CSV table of N, CA and C in Angstrom, one decimal:
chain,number,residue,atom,x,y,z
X,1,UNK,N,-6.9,7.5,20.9
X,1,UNK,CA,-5.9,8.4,21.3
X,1,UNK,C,-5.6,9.4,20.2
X,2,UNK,N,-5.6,10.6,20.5
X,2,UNK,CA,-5.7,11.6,19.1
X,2,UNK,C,-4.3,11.5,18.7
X,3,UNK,N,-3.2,11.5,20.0
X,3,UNK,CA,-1.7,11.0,19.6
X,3,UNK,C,-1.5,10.6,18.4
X,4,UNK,N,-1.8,9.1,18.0
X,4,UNK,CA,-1.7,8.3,17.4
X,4,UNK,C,-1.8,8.5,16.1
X,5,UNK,N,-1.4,7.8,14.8
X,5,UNK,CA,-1.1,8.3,13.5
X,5,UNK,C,-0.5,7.6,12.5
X,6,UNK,N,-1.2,7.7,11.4
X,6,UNK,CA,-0.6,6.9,10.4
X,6,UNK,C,0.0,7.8,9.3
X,7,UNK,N,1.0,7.9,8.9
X,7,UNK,CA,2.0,8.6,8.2
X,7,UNK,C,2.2,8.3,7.1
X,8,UNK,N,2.2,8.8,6.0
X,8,UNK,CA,3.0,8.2,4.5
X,8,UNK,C,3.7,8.9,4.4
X,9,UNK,N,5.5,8.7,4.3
X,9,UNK,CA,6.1,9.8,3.7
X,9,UNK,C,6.7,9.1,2.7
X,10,UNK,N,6.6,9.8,1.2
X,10,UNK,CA,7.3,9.9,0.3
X,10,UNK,C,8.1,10.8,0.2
X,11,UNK,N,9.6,10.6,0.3
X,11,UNK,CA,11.2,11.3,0.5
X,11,UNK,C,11.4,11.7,-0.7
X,12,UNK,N,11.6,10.8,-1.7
X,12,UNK,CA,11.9,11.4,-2.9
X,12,UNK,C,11.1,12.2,-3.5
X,13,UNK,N,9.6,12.1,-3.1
X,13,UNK,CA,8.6,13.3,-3.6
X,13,UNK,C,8.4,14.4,-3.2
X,14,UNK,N,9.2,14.7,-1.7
X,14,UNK,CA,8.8,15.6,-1.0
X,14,UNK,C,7.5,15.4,-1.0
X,15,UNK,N,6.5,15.0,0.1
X,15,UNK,CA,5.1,14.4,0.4
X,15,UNK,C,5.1,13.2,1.8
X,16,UNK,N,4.8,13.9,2.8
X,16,UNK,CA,4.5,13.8,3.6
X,16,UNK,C,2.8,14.0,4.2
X,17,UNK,N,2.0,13.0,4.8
X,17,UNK,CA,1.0,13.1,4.5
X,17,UNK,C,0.5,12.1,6.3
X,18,UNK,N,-0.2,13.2,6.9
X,18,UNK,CA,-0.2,12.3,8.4
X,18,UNK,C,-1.4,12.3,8.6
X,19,UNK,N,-2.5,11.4,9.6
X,19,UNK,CA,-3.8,11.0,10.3
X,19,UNK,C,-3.6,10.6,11.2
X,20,UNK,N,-4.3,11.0,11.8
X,20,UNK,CA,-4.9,11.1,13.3
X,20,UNK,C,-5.7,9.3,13.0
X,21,UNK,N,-5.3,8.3,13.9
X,21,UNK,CA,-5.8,7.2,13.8
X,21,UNK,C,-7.2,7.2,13.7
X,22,UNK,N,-7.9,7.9,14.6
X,22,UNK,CA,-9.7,8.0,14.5
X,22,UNK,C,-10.0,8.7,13.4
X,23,UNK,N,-9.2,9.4,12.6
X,23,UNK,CA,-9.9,9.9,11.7
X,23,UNK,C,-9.8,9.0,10.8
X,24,UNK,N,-8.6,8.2,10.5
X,24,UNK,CA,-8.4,6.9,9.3
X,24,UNK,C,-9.6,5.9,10.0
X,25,UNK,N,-9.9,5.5,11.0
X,25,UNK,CA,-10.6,4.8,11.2
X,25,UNK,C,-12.8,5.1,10.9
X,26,UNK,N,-12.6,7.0,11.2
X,26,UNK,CA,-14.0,7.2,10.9
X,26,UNK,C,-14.1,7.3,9.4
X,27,UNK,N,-13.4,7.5,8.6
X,27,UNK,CA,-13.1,7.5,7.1
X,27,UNK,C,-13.8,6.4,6.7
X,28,UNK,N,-13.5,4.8,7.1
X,28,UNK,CA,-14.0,4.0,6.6
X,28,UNK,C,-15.1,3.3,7.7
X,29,UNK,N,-15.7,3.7,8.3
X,29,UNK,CA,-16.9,3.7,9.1
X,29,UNK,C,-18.0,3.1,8.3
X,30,UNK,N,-18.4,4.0,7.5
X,30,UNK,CA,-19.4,3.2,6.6
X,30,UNK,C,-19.5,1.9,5.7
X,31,UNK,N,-18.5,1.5,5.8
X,31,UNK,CA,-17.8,0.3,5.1
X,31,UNK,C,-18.4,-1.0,5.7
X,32,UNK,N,-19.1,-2.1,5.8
X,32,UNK,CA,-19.8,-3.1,6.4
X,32,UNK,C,-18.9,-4.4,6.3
X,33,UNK,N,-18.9,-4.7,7.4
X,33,UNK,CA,-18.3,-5.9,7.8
X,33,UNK,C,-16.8,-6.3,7.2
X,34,UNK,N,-16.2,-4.8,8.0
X,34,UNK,CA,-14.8,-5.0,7.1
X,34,UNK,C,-14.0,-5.8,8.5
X,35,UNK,N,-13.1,-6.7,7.2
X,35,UNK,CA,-12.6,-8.0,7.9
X,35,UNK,C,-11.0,-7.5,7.6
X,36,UNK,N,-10.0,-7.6,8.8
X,36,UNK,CA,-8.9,-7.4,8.1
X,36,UNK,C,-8.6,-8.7,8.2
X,37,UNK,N,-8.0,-9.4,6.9
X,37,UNK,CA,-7.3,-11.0,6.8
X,37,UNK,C,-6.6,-10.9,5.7
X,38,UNK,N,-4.8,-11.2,6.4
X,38,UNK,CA,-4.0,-10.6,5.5
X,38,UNK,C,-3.8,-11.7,4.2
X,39,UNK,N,-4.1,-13.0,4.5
X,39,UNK,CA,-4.2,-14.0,3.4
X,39,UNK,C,-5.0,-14.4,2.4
X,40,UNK,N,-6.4,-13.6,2.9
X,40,UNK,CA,-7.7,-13.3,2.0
X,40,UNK,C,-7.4,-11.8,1.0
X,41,UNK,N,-7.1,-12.6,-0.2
X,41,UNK,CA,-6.5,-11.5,-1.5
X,41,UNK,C,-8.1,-10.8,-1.7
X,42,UNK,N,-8.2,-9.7,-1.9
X,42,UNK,CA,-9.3,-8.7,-2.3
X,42,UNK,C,-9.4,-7.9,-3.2
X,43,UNK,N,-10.1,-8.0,-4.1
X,43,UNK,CA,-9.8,-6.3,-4.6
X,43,UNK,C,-10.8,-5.6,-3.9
X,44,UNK,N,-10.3,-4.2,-4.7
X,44,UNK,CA,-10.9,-2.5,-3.8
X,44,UNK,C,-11.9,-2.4,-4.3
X,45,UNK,N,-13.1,-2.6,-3.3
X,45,UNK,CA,-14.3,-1.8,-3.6
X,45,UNK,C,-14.5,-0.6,-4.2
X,46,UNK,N,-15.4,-0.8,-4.9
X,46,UNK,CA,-15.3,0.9,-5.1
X,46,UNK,C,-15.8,2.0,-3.9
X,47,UNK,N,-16.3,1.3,-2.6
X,47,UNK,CA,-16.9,1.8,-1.5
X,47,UNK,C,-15.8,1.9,-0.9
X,48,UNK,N,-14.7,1.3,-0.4
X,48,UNK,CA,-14.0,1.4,0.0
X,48,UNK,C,-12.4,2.2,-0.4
X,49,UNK,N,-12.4,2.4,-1.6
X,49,UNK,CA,-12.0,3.3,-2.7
X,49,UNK,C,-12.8,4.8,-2.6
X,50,UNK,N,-14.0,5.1,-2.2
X,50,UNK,CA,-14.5,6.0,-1.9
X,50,UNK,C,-13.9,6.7,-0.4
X,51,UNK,N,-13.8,5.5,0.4
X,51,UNK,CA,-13.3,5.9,1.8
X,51,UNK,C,-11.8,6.2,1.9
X,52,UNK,N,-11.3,5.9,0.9
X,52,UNK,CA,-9.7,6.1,0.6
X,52,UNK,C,-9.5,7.6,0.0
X,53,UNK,N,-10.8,8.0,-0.9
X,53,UNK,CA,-10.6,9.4,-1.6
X,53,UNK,C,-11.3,10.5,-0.4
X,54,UNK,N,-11.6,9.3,0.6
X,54,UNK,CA,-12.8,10.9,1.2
X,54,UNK,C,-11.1,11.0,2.5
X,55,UNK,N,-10.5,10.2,2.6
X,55,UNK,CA,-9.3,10.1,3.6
X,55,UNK,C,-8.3,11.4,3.0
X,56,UNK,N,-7.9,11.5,1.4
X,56,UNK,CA,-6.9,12.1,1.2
X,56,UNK,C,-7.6,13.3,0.0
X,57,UNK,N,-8.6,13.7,0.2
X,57,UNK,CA,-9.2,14.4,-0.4
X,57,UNK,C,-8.6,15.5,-0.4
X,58,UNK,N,-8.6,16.0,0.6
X,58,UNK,CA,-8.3,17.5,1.1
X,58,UNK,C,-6.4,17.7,1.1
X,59,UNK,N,-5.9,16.9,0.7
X,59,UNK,CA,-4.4,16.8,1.1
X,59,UNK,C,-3.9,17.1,-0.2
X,60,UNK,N,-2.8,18.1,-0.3
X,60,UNK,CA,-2.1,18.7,-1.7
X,60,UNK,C,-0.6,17.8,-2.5
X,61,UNK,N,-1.3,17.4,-3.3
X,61,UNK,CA,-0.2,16.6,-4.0
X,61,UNK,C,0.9,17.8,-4.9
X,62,UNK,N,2.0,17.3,-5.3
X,62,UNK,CA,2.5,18.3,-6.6
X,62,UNK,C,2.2,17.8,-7.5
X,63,UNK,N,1.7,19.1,-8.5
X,63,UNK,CA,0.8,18.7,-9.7
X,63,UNK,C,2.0,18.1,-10.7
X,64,UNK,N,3.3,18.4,-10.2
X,64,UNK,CA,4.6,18.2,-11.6
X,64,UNK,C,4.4,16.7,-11.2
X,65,UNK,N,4.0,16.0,-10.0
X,65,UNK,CA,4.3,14.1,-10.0
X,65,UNK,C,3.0,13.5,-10.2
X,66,UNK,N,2.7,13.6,-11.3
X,66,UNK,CA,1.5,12.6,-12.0
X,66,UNK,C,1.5,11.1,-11.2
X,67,UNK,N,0.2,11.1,-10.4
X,67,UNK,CA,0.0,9.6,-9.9
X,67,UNK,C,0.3,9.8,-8.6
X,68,UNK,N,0.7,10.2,-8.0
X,68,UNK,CA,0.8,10.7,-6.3
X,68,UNK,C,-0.2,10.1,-5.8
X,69,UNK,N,-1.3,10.6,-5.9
X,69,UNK,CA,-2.6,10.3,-5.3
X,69,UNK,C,-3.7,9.2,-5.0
X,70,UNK,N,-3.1,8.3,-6.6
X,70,UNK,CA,-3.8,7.2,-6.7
X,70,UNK,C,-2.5,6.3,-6.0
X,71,UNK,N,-0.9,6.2,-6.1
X,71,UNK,CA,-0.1,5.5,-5.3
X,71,UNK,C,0.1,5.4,-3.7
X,72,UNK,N,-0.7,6.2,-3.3
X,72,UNK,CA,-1.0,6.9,-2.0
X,72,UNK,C,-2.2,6.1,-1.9
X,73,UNK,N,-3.2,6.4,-2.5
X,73,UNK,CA,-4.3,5.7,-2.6
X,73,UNK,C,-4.3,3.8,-2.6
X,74,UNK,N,-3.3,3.4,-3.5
X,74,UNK,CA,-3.0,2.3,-3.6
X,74,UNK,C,-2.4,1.6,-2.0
X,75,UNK,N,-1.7,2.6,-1.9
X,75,UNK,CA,-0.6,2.5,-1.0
X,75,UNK,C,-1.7,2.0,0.8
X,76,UNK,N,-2.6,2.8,0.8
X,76,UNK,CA,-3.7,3.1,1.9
X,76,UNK,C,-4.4,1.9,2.0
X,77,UNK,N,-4.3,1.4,0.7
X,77,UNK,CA,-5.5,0.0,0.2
X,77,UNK,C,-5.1,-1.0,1.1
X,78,UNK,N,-3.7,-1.2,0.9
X,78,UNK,CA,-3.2,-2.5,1.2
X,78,UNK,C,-2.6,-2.6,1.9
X,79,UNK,N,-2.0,-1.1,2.4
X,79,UNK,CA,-1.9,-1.2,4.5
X,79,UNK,C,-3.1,-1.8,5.1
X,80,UNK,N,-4.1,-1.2,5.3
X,80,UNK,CA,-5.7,-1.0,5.8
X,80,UNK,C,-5.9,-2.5,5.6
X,81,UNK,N,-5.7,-2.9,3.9
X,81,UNK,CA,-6.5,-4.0,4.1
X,81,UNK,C,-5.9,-5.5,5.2
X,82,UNK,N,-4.4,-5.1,4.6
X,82,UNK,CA,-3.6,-6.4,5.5
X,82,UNK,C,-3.5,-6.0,6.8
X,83,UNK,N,-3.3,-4.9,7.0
X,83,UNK,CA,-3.0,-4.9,9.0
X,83,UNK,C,-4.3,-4.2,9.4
X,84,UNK,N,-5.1,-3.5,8.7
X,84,UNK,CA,-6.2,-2.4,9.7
X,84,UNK,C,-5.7,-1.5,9.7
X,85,UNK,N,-6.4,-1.1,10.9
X,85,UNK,CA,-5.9,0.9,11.6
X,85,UNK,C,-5.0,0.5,12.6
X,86,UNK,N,-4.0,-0.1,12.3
X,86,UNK,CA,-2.8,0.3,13.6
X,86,UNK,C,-1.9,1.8,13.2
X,87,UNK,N,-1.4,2.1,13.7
X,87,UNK,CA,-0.9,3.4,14.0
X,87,UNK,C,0.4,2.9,13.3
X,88,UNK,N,1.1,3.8,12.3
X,88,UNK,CA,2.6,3.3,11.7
X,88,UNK,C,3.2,4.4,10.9
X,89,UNK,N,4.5,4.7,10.5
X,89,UNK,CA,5.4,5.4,10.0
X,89,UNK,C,5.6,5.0,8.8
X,90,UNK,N,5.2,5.3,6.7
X,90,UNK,CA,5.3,4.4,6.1
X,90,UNK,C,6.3,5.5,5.5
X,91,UNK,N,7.4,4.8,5.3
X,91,UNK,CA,8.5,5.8,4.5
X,91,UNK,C,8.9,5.1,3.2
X,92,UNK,N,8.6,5.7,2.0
X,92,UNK,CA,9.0,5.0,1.2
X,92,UNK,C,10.2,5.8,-0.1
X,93,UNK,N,11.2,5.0,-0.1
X,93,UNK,CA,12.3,5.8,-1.4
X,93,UNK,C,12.4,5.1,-2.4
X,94,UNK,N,12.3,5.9,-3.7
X,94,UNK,CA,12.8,4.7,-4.9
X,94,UNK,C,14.1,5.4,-6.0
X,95,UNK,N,14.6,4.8,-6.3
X,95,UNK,CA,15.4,5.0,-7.6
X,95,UNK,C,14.8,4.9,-8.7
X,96,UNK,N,13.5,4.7,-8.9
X,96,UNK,CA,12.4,4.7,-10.2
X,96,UNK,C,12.2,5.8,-10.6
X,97,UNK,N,12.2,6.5,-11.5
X,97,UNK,CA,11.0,7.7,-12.0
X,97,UNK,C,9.6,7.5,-11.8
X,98,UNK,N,8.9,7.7,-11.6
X,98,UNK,CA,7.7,7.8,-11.8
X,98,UNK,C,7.2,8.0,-13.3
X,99,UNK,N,6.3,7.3,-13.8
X,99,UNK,CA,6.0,7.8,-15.0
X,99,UNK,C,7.0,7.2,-16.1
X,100,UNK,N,8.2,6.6,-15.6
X,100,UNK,CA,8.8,6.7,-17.3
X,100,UNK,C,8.9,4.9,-17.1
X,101,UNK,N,7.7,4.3,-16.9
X,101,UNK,CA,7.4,2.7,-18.2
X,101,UNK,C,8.2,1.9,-17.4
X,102,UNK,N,9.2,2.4,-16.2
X,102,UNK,CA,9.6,1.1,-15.6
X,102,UNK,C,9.2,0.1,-14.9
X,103,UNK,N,8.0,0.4,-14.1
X,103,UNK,CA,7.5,-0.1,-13.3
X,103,UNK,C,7.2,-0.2,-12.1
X,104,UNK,N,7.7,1.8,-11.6
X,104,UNK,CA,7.4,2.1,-10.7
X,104,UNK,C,6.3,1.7,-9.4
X,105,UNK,N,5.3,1.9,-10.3
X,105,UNK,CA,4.3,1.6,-9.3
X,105,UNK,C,3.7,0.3,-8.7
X,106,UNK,N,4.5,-1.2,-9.4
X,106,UNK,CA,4.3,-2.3,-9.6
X,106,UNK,C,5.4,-2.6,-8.3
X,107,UNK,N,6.5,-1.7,-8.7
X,107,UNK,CA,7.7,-2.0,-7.4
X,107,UNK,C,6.9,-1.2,-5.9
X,108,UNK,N,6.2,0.0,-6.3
X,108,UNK,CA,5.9,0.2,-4.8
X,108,UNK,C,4.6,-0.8,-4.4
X,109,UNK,N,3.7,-1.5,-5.3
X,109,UNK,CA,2.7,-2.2,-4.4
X,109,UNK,C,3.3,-3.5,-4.2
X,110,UNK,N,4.3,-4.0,-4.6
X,110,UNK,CA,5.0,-5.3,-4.5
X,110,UNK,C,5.9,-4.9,-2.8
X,111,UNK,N,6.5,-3.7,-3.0
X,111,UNK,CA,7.1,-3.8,-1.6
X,111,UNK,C,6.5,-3.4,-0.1
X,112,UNK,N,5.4,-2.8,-0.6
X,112,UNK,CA,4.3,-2.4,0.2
X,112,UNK,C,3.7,-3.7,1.0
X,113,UNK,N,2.8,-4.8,-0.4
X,113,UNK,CA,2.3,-5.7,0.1
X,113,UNK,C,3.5,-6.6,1.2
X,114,UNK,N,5.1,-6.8,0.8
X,114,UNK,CA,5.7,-7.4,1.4
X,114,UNK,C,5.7,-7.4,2.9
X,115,UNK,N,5.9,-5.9,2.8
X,115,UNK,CA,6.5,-5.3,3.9
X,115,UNK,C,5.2,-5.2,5.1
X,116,UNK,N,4.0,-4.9,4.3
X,116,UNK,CA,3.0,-5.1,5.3
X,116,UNK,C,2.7,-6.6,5.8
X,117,UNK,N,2.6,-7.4,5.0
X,117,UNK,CA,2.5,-8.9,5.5
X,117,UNK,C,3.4,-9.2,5.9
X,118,UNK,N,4.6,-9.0,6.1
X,118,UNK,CA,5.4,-9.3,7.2
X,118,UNK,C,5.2,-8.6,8.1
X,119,UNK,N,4.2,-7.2,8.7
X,119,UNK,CA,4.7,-6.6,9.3
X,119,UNK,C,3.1,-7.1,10.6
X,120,UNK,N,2.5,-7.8,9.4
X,120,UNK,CA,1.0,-8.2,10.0
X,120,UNK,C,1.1,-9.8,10.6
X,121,UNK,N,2.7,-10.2,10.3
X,121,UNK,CA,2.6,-11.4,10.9
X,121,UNK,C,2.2,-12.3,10.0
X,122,UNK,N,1.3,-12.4,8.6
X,122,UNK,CA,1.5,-13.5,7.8
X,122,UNK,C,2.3,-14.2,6.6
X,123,UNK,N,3.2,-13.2,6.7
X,123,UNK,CA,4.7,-13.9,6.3
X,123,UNK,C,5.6,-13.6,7.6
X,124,UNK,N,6.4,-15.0,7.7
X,124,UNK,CA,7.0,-15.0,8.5
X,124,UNK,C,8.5,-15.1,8.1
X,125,UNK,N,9.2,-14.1,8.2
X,125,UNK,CA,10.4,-14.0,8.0
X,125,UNK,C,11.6,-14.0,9.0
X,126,UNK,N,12.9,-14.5,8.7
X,126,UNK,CA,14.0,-14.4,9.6
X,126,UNK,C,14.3,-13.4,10.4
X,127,UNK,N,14.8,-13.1,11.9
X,127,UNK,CA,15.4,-11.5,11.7
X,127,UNK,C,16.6,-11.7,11.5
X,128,UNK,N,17.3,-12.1,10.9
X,128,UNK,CA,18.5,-12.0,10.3
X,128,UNK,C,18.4,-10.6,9.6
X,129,UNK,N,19.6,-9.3,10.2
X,129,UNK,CA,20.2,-8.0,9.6
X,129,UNK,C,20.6,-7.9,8.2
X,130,UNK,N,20.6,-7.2,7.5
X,130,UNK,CA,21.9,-6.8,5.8
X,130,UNK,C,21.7,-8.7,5.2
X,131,UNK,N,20.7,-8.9,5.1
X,131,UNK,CA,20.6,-10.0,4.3
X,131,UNK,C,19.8,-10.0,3.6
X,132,UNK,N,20.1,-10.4,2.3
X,132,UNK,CA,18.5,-10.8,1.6
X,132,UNK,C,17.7,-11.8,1.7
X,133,UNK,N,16.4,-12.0,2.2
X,133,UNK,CA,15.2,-13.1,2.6
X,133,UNK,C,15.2,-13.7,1.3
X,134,UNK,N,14.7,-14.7,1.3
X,134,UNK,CA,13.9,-14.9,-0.2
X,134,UNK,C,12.7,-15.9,0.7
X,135,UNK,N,11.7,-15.5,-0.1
X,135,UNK,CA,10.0,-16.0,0.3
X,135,UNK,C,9.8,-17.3,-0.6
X,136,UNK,N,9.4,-18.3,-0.1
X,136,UNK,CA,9.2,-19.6,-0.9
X,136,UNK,C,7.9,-18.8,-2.0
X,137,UNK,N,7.6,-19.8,-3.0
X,137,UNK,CA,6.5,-19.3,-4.1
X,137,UNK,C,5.2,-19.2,-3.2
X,138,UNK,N,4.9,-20.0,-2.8
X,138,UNK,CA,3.6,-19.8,-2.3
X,138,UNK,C,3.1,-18.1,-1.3
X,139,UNK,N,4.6,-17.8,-0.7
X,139,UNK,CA,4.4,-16.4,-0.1
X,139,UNK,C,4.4,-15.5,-1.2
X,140,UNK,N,5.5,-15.8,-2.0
X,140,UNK,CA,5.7,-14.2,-2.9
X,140,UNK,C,4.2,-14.9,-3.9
X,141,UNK,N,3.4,-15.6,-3.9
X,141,UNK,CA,2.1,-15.6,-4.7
X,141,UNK,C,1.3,-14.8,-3.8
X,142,UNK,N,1.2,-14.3,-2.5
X,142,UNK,CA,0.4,-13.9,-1.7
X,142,UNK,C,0.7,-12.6,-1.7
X,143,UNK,N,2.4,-12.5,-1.8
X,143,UNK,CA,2.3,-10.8,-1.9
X,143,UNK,C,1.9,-10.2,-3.6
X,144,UNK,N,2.3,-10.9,-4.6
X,144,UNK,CA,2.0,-10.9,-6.1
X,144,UNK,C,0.3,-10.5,-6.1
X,145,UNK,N,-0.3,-11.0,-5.5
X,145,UNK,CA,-2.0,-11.1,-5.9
X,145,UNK,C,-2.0,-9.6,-5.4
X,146,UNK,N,-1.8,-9.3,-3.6
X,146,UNK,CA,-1.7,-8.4,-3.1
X,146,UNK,C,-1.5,-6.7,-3.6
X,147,UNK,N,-0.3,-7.2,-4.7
X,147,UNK,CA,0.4,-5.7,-5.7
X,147,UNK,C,-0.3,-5.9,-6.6
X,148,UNK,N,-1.1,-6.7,-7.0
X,148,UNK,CA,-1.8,-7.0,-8.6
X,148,UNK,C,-2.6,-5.7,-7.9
X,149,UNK,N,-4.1,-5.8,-6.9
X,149,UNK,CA,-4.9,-5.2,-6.6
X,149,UNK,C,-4.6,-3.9,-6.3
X,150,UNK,N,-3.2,-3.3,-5.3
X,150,UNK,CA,-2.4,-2.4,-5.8
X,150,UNK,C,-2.5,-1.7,-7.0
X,151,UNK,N,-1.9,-2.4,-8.1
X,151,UNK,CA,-1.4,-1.7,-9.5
X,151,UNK,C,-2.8,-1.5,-10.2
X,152,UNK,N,-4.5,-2.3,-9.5
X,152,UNK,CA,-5.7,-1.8,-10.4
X,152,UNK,C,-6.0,-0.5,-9.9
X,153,UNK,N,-5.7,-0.2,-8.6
X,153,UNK,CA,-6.0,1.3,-8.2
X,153,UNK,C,-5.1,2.1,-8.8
X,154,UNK,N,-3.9,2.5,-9.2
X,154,UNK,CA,-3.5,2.9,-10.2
X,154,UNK,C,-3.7,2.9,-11.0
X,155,UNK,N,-4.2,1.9,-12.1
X,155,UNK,CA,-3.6,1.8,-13.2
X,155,UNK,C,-5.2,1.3,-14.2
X,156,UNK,N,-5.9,0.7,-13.3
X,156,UNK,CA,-7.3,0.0,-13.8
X,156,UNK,C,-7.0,-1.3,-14.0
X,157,UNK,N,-7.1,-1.2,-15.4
X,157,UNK,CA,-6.5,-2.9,-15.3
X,157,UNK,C,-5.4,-2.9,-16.3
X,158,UNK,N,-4.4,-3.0,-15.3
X,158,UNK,CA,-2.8,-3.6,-15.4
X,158,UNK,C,-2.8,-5.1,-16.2
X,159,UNK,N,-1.8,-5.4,-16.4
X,159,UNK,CA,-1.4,-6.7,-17.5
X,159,UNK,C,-1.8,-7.6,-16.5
X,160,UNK,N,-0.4,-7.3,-14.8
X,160,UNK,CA,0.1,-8.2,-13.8
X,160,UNK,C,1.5,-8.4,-14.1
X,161,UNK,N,1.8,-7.9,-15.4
X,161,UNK,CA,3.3,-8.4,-15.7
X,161,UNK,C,4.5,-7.5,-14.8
X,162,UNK,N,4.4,-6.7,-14.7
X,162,UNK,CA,5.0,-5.5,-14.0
X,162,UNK,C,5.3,-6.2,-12.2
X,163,UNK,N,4.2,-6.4,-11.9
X,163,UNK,CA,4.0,-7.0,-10.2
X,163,UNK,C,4.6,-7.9,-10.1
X,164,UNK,N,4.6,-8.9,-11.3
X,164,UNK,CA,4.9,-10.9,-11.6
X,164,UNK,C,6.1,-10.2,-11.8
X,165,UNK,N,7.3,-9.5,-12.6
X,165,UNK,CA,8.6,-9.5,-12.5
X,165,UNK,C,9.0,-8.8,-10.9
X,166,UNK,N,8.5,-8.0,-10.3
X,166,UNK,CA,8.9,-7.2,-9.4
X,166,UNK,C,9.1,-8.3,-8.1
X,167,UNK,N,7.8,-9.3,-8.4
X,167,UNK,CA,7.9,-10.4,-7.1
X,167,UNK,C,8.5,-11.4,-6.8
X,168,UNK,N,8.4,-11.9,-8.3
X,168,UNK,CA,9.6,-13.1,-8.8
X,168,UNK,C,10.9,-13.2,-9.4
């Protein structure tokens, strides 16, 4: 259905960024035997990291927010990997800077991974409203590996310390 569409909007970036579901899905076409299993931790191929640059290639970041591209990129990894190509709205806001050492990008793949594995059904959470959940260790170890693989598309190779405080 050409309707259909997957969205990243970054608010505080001003960056908004939308696909047409068949085209996220022909993007990674060449990709073999891709399995989506949200409890099977992965890192990013580099083939598949190629299907993620040929997805947002053509799309205009602002050059003033260093890292847009690859958090976007990050961001794409571990939607796709935990749920697939379902069609979805991802809105994301932070009170972080970008760039200034806090650990921006550790907090967006930590809430990313959360928010998608809950959203994929393998964390299973309360619907209890205005509350705060807390995830037994064994989950928040599932969303932790999850933002580890996150923070290497950013970052290369990250400590983990950034994801491990963000999770725990």
């Amino acid at each position: 259905d050409p309707n259909v569409h997957l969205t990243i909007n970054l608010t505080d970036m001003n960056v908004c960024l939308t696909w047409p579901m068949q085209r996220v899905e022909a993007a990674f076409e060449s990709l073999d035997a891709f399995v989506v299993d949200p409890l099977c931790i992965k890192p990013c191929s580099t083939d598949f990291l190629q299907c993620v640059a040929a997805l947002i290639d053509k799309e205009e970041f602002p050059e003033a927010i260093i890292g847009v591209a690859e958090g976007v990129s990050a961001l794409l990894f571990l939607y796709i990997s935990i749920i697939g190509f379902k069609p979805a709205t991802v809105i994301v806001t932070s009170d972080l800077p970008l760039g200034s050492g806090l650990g921006s990008s550790a907090a967006l793949c930590v809430a990313t991974s959360g928010a998608v594995l809950a959203l994929s059904g393998a964390l299973h959470l309360d619907s209890v409203q205005d509350v705060w959940l807390s995830l037994d260790e064994s989950k928040r170890e599932v969303v932790n590996k999850w933002a580890f693989e996150g923070e290497k598309i950013i970052h290369g190779r990250p400590s983990g310390i950034d994801n491990t405080v963000s999770t725990f």
